[in-house]
Short mmCIF file of C-alpha atoms in Angstrom, two decimals:
data_model
loop_
_atom_site.label_atom_id
_atom_site.label_comp_id
_atom_site.label_asym_id
_atom_site.label_seq_id
_atom_site.Cartn_x
_atom_site.Cartn_y
_atom_site.Cartn_z
CA MET A 131 0.00 0.00 0.00
CA SER A 132 1.88 3.08 -1.23
CA GLU A 133 -0.76 5.64 -0.24
CA LEU A 134 -1.84 5.76 3.39
CA ARG A 135 -5.54 6.50 3.64
CA THR A 136 -6.36 5.32 7.16
CA VAL A 137 -4.01 5.14 10.14
CA VAL A 138 -4.48 4.09 13.77
CA VAL A 139 -1.89 5.34 16.27
CA THR A 140 -1.87 4.14 19.87
CA GLY A 141 -0.11 6.14 22.54
CA ALA A 142 -0.71 9.13 20.30
CA SER A 143 -0.24 11.82 22.95
CA GLY A 144 3.40 10.85 23.54
CA ASP A 145 6.22 12.69 21.81
CA ILE A 146 6.64 10.17 18.99
CA GLY A 147 2.88 9.69 18.69
CA VAL A 148 2.12 13.39 18.26
CA SER A 149 4.84 13.75 15.63
CA LEU A 150 3.58 10.71 13.74
CA VAL A 151 -0.05 11.81 13.81
CA ARG A 152 0.94 15.22 12.46
CA ARG A 153 2.94 13.71 9.60
CA CYS A 154 0.13 11.35 8.62
CA LEU A 155 -2.40 14.17 8.61
CA GLU A 156 -0.10 16.41 6.59
CA GLN A 157 0.20 13.61 4.02
CA GLY A 158 -3.57 13.42 3.64
CA ALA A 159 -4.40 10.36 5.75
CA ALA A 160 -7.32 10.01 8.14
CA VAL A 161 -6.02 9.19 11.62
CA LEU A 162 -7.57 7.61 14.69
CA ALA A 163 -5.38 8.71 17.60
CA GLN A 164 -5.73 6.80 20.87
CA TYR A 165 -4.63 8.40 24.11
CA ARG A 166 -5.04 7.74 27.82
CA SER A 167 -3.94 11.14 29.12
CA ARG A 168 -2.73 14.58 27.97
CA PRO A 169 -5.40 15.15 25.29
CA GLN A 170 -4.28 18.77 25.01
CA ARG A 171 -1.22 17.64 23.08
CA LEU A 172 -3.45 16.25 20.33
CA ALA A 173 -5.88 19.17 20.54
CA GLU A 174 -3.03 21.36 19.29
CA LEU A 175 -3.22 19.58 15.91
CA THR A 176 -5.68 22.02 14.41
CA GLY A 177 -6.92 22.26 10.85
CA PHE A 178 -7.52 18.52 10.43
CA ASP A 179 -10.90 18.21 12.15
CA ASP A 180 -12.45 16.22 9.32
CA ARG A 181 -9.68 13.58 9.34
CA LEU A 182 -8.61 13.30 13.00
CA VAL A 183 -10.54 11.04 15.37
CA LEU A 184 -9.51 11.19 19.02
CA VAL A 185 -10.25 8.16 21.19
CA ARG A 186 -9.63 8.06 24.92
CA ALA A 187 -9.06 4.47 26.07
CA ASP A 188 -6.85 2.68 28.56
CA LEU A 189 -5.29 -0.11 26.52
CA ALA A 190 -3.88 -1.78 29.63
CA THR A 191 -7.44 -2.74 30.62
CA GLU A 192 -9.37 -5.69 29.23
CA GLN A 193 -11.95 -3.50 27.52
CA GLY A 194 -9.64 -0.79 26.16
CA PRO A 195 -8.58 -2.44 22.87
CA GLY A 196 -12.18 -3.28 22.05
CA GLU A 197 -13.21 0.33 22.67
CA LEU A 198 -10.53 1.47 20.26
CA ALA A 199 -11.61 -1.01 17.57
CA ALA A 200 -15.26 0.02 17.96
CA ALA A 201 -14.27 3.65 17.37
CA VAL A 202 -12.83 3.01 13.89
CA PRO A 203 -15.10 5.01 11.56
CA GLY A 204 -17.58 2.84 9.70
CA ASP A 205 -16.79 4.49 6.38
CA TRP A 206 -13.11 3.55 6.52
CA PRO A 207 -12.25 0.84 3.94
CA GLY A 208 -10.11 -0.89 6.55
CA VAL A 209 -6.93 0.15 8.34
CA ASP A 210 -3.90 0.78 6.13
CA LEU A 211 -1.49 1.24 9.02
CA LEU A 212 -1.53 0.48 12.74
CA VAL A 213 1.32 2.00 14.75
CA ASN A 214 1.67 0.88 18.35
CA CYS A 215 3.40 3.75 20.14
CA VAL A 216 1.74 2.82 23.43
CA GLY A 217 4.17 1.98 26.21
CA GLY A 218 7.06 3.46 28.14
CA ALA A 219 8.47 3.13 31.62
CA ARG A 220 10.27 5.02 34.32
CA PRO A 221 13.89 4.13 35.11
CA VAL A 222 14.05 1.77 38.09
CA PRO A 223 17.10 -0.18 39.31
CA ILE A 224 16.55 -3.90 39.72
CA GLU A 225 16.71 -3.90 43.53
CA GLU A 226 13.89 -1.33 43.67
CA LEU A 227 11.71 -2.86 40.95
CA SER A 228 8.52 -4.45 42.31
CA ALA A 229 6.74 -7.36 40.71
CA ALA A 230 3.69 -5.13 40.24
CA GLU A 231 5.65 -2.51 38.29
CA PHE A 232 7.31 -5.20 36.19
CA SER A 233 3.89 -6.63 35.32
CA ALA A 234 2.45 -3.18 34.58
CA CYS A 235 5.32 -2.50 32.18
CA MET A 236 4.63 -5.75 30.34
CA ARG A 237 0.93 -4.92 30.11
CA SER A 238 1.44 -1.50 28.59
CA ASN A 239 4.37 -2.34 26.31
CA VAL A 240 3.55 -5.88 25.16
CA GLU A 241 0.04 -6.99 26.04
CA ALA A 242 -1.62 -3.75 24.86
CA PRO A 243 -0.04 -3.79 21.37
CA PHE A 244 -0.92 -7.47 21.03
CA ALA A 245 -4.54 -6.88 22.05
CA VAL A 246 -4.92 -3.93 19.67
CA LEU A 247 -3.44 -5.91 16.78
CA ARG A 248 -5.84 -8.76 17.47
CA ALA A 249 -8.80 -6.39 17.72
CA LEU A 250 -7.99 -4.75 14.36
CA LEU A 251 -7.09 -7.86 12.37
CA GLY A 252 -10.25 -7.71 10.27
CA GLN A 253 -9.76 -4.05 9.31
CA LEU A 254 -6.07 -4.61 8.56
CA ALA A 255 -6.87 -7.59 6.32
CA ASP A 256 -9.57 -5.61 4.51
CA ALA A 257 -7.03 -2.95 3.54
CA GLY A 258 -4.00 -5.19 3.06
CA GLY A 259 -2.51 -3.06 5.79
CA SER A 260 0.62 -3.16 7.87
CA VAL A 261 1.62 -2.83 11.51
CA VAL A 262 4.62 -1.06 13.01
CA ASN A 263 5.35 -1.73 16.67
CA LEU A 264 7.67 0.43 18.76
CA SER A 265 10.42 -1.43 20.55
CA SER A 266 13.69 0.10 21.79
CA VAL A 267 17.40 -0.54 21.55
CA ALA A 268 16.99 -1.45 25.21
CA GLY A 269 15.57 -4.72 23.89
CA PHE A 270 19.05 -5.46 22.51
CA THR A 271 21.38 -3.71 24.95
CA GLY A 272 19.55 -3.73 28.28
CA GLY A 273 19.51 0.04 28.55
CA ALA A 274 19.29 2.52 31.38
CA PHE A 275 15.60 2.17 32.22
CA GLY A 276 15.85 -1.18 33.96
CA PRO A 277 15.08 -4.86 33.36
CA HIS A 278 11.31 -4.37 33.12
CA TYR A 279 11.60 -2.05 30.12
CA ALA A 280 14.34 -4.07 28.40
CA ALA A 281 12.38 -7.30 28.82
CA ALA A 282 9.20 -5.73 27.51
CA LYS A 283 10.85 -4.22 24.44
CA ALA A 284 12.63 -7.50 23.64
CA ALA A 285 9.22 -9.18 23.82
CA VAL A 286 7.82 -6.65 21.32
CA ILE A 287 10.45 -7.79 18.82
CA GLY A 288 9.44 -11.40 19.34
CA LEU A 289 5.77 -10.51 19.00
CA THR A 290 6.52 -8.69 15.75
CA ARG A 291 8.38 -11.62 14.21
CA SER A 292 5.77 -14.18 15.19
CA ALA A 293 2.86 -12.03 13.97
CA ALA A 294 4.65 -11.38 10.68
CA ARG A 295 4.96 -15.10 9.99
CA GLU A 296 1.38 -15.87 10.88
CA LEU A 297 -0.27 -12.88 9.20
CA GLY A 298 1.80 -12.73 6.02
CA PRO A 299 -0.54 -15.13 4.17
CA ARG A 300 -3.39 -12.74 5.00
CA GLY A 301 -1.56 -9.85 3.36
CA ILE A 302 -0.65 -8.11 6.63
CA ARG A 303 2.95 -7.02 7.20
CA VAL A 304 4.26 -6.53 10.74
CA ASN A 305 7.49 -4.65 11.44
CA CYS A 306 9.18 -2.90 14.32
CA VAL A 307 11.14 0.30 14.94
CA ALA A 308 13.61 0.36 17.82
CA PRO A 309 14.53 3.93 18.81
CA GLY A 310 17.50 4.88 20.92
CA PRO A 311 17.38 7.86 23.28
CA VAL A 312 14.73 10.23 21.89
CA ASP A 313 14.19 13.91 22.67
CA SER A 314 11.15 13.17 24.83
CA GLU A 315 9.67 13.32 28.30
CA MET A 316 10.71 9.72 28.86
CA THR A 317 14.37 10.40 28.14
CA ASP A 318 14.12 13.55 30.25
CA SER A 319 13.42 11.28 33.24
CA LEU A 320 16.97 9.90 33.04
CA SER A 321 19.64 11.47 35.18
CA ALA A 322 22.08 13.77 33.38
CA SER A 323 24.92 11.32 33.99
CA ALA A 324 22.92 8.38 32.62
CA LEU A 325 22.01 10.29 29.47
CA GLN A 326 25.57 11.48 28.97
CA GLY A 327 26.73 7.88 29.29
CA LEU A 328 24.32 6.80 26.57
CA LEU A 329 25.30 9.57 24.20
CA ALA A 330 29.00 8.95 24.78
CA THR A 331 28.61 5.59 23.01
CA THR A 332 26.34 6.95 20.24
CA ALA A 333 27.99 7.62 16.89
CA LEU A 334 26.09 10.86 16.24
CA GLY A 335 26.48 11.98 19.84
CA ARG A 336 22.91 13.23 20.17
CA VAL A 337 19.39 12.11 20.93
CA VAL A 338 17.03 11.23 18.10
CA ARG A 339 14.22 13.64 17.28
CA PRO A 340 10.61 12.33 17.40
CA GLY A 341 10.11 13.36 13.79
CA GLU A 342 12.99 11.14 12.73
CA ILE A 343 11.26 8.17 14.34
CA ALA A 344 8.00 9.11 12.63
CA ASP A 345 9.73 9.28 9.25
CA SER A 346 11.26 5.84 9.77
CA ILE A 347 7.87 4.39 10.70
CA LEU A 348 6.26 5.76 7.56
CA SER A 349 9.13 4.62 5.37
CA LEU A 350 8.87 1.11 6.81
CA SER A 351 5.11 1.07 6.34
CA ARG A 352 5.63 1.59 2.59
CA ALA A 353 8.32 -1.09 2.20
CA THR A 354 5.92 -3.59 0.65
CA ALA A 355 8.29 -6.58 0.64
CA THR A 356 9.52 -6.07 4.20
CA THR A 357 7.97 -7.87 7.15
CA GLY A 358 9.14 -9.29 10.46
CA GLN A 359 12.01 -6.81 10.63
CA THR A 360 13.24 -4.48 13.36
CA VAL A 361 14.78 -1.21 12.17
CA VAL A 362 17.05 0.48 14.71
CA VAL A 363 16.87 4.30 14.71
CA ASP A 364 19.25 5.39 17.45
CA GLY A 365 21.91 7.68 16.00
CA GLY A 366 24.44 4.84 15.97
CA ARG A 367 24.27 3.58 19.54
CA TYR A 368 23.63 -0.08 18.73
CA LEU A 369 25.75 -1.00 15.72
CA HIS A 370 25.10 -4.50 14.43
#
């Protein structure tokens, strides 16, 4: 699918989500943007009222993914692109990490994208659409946010590969983007020394801009022979 007509973005009020929604709208797509909090960040996207659908839902709950799927406009000919930006975590050292916080991180970063993908399978198949999940280089390197986040983002890569194999015969591609440190509220939660340590081993020596992640997502969504892949966008931190 070279032209994106309909796009669903989860976690749309985050830094990457807002940038992606804006780019999709500017390119003429209709966008359903899911958020749990901070709706004002999406309300700032003015001038697209006829193509932007805002849906408040908590995807970490059992009913949230179904609420999102039910909100897909009935006149859409399917979903061309689903981007799972939902997720995140706060940095916690292993000795301070509770089982409850570990489980909550897995719910928001792994279980929610899985549940949304499952809920939208029919619409994705109708459009011959694709899925892009957001992982992190932490899924490869461990990272500064702690074992809960690294484990969750590694699981997203596994989910992506498995879904790509199973859904390929139905015409659905599933890929993954793994950002490094991004200019975002989440990276801002790191200590200055931790961030400096990350950037010291990054080839470009800087954080990645949200718009650069959005551009990579859209490029991957149009790569019609690519599925099951994880594209690292981290300024040269994880070289492989």
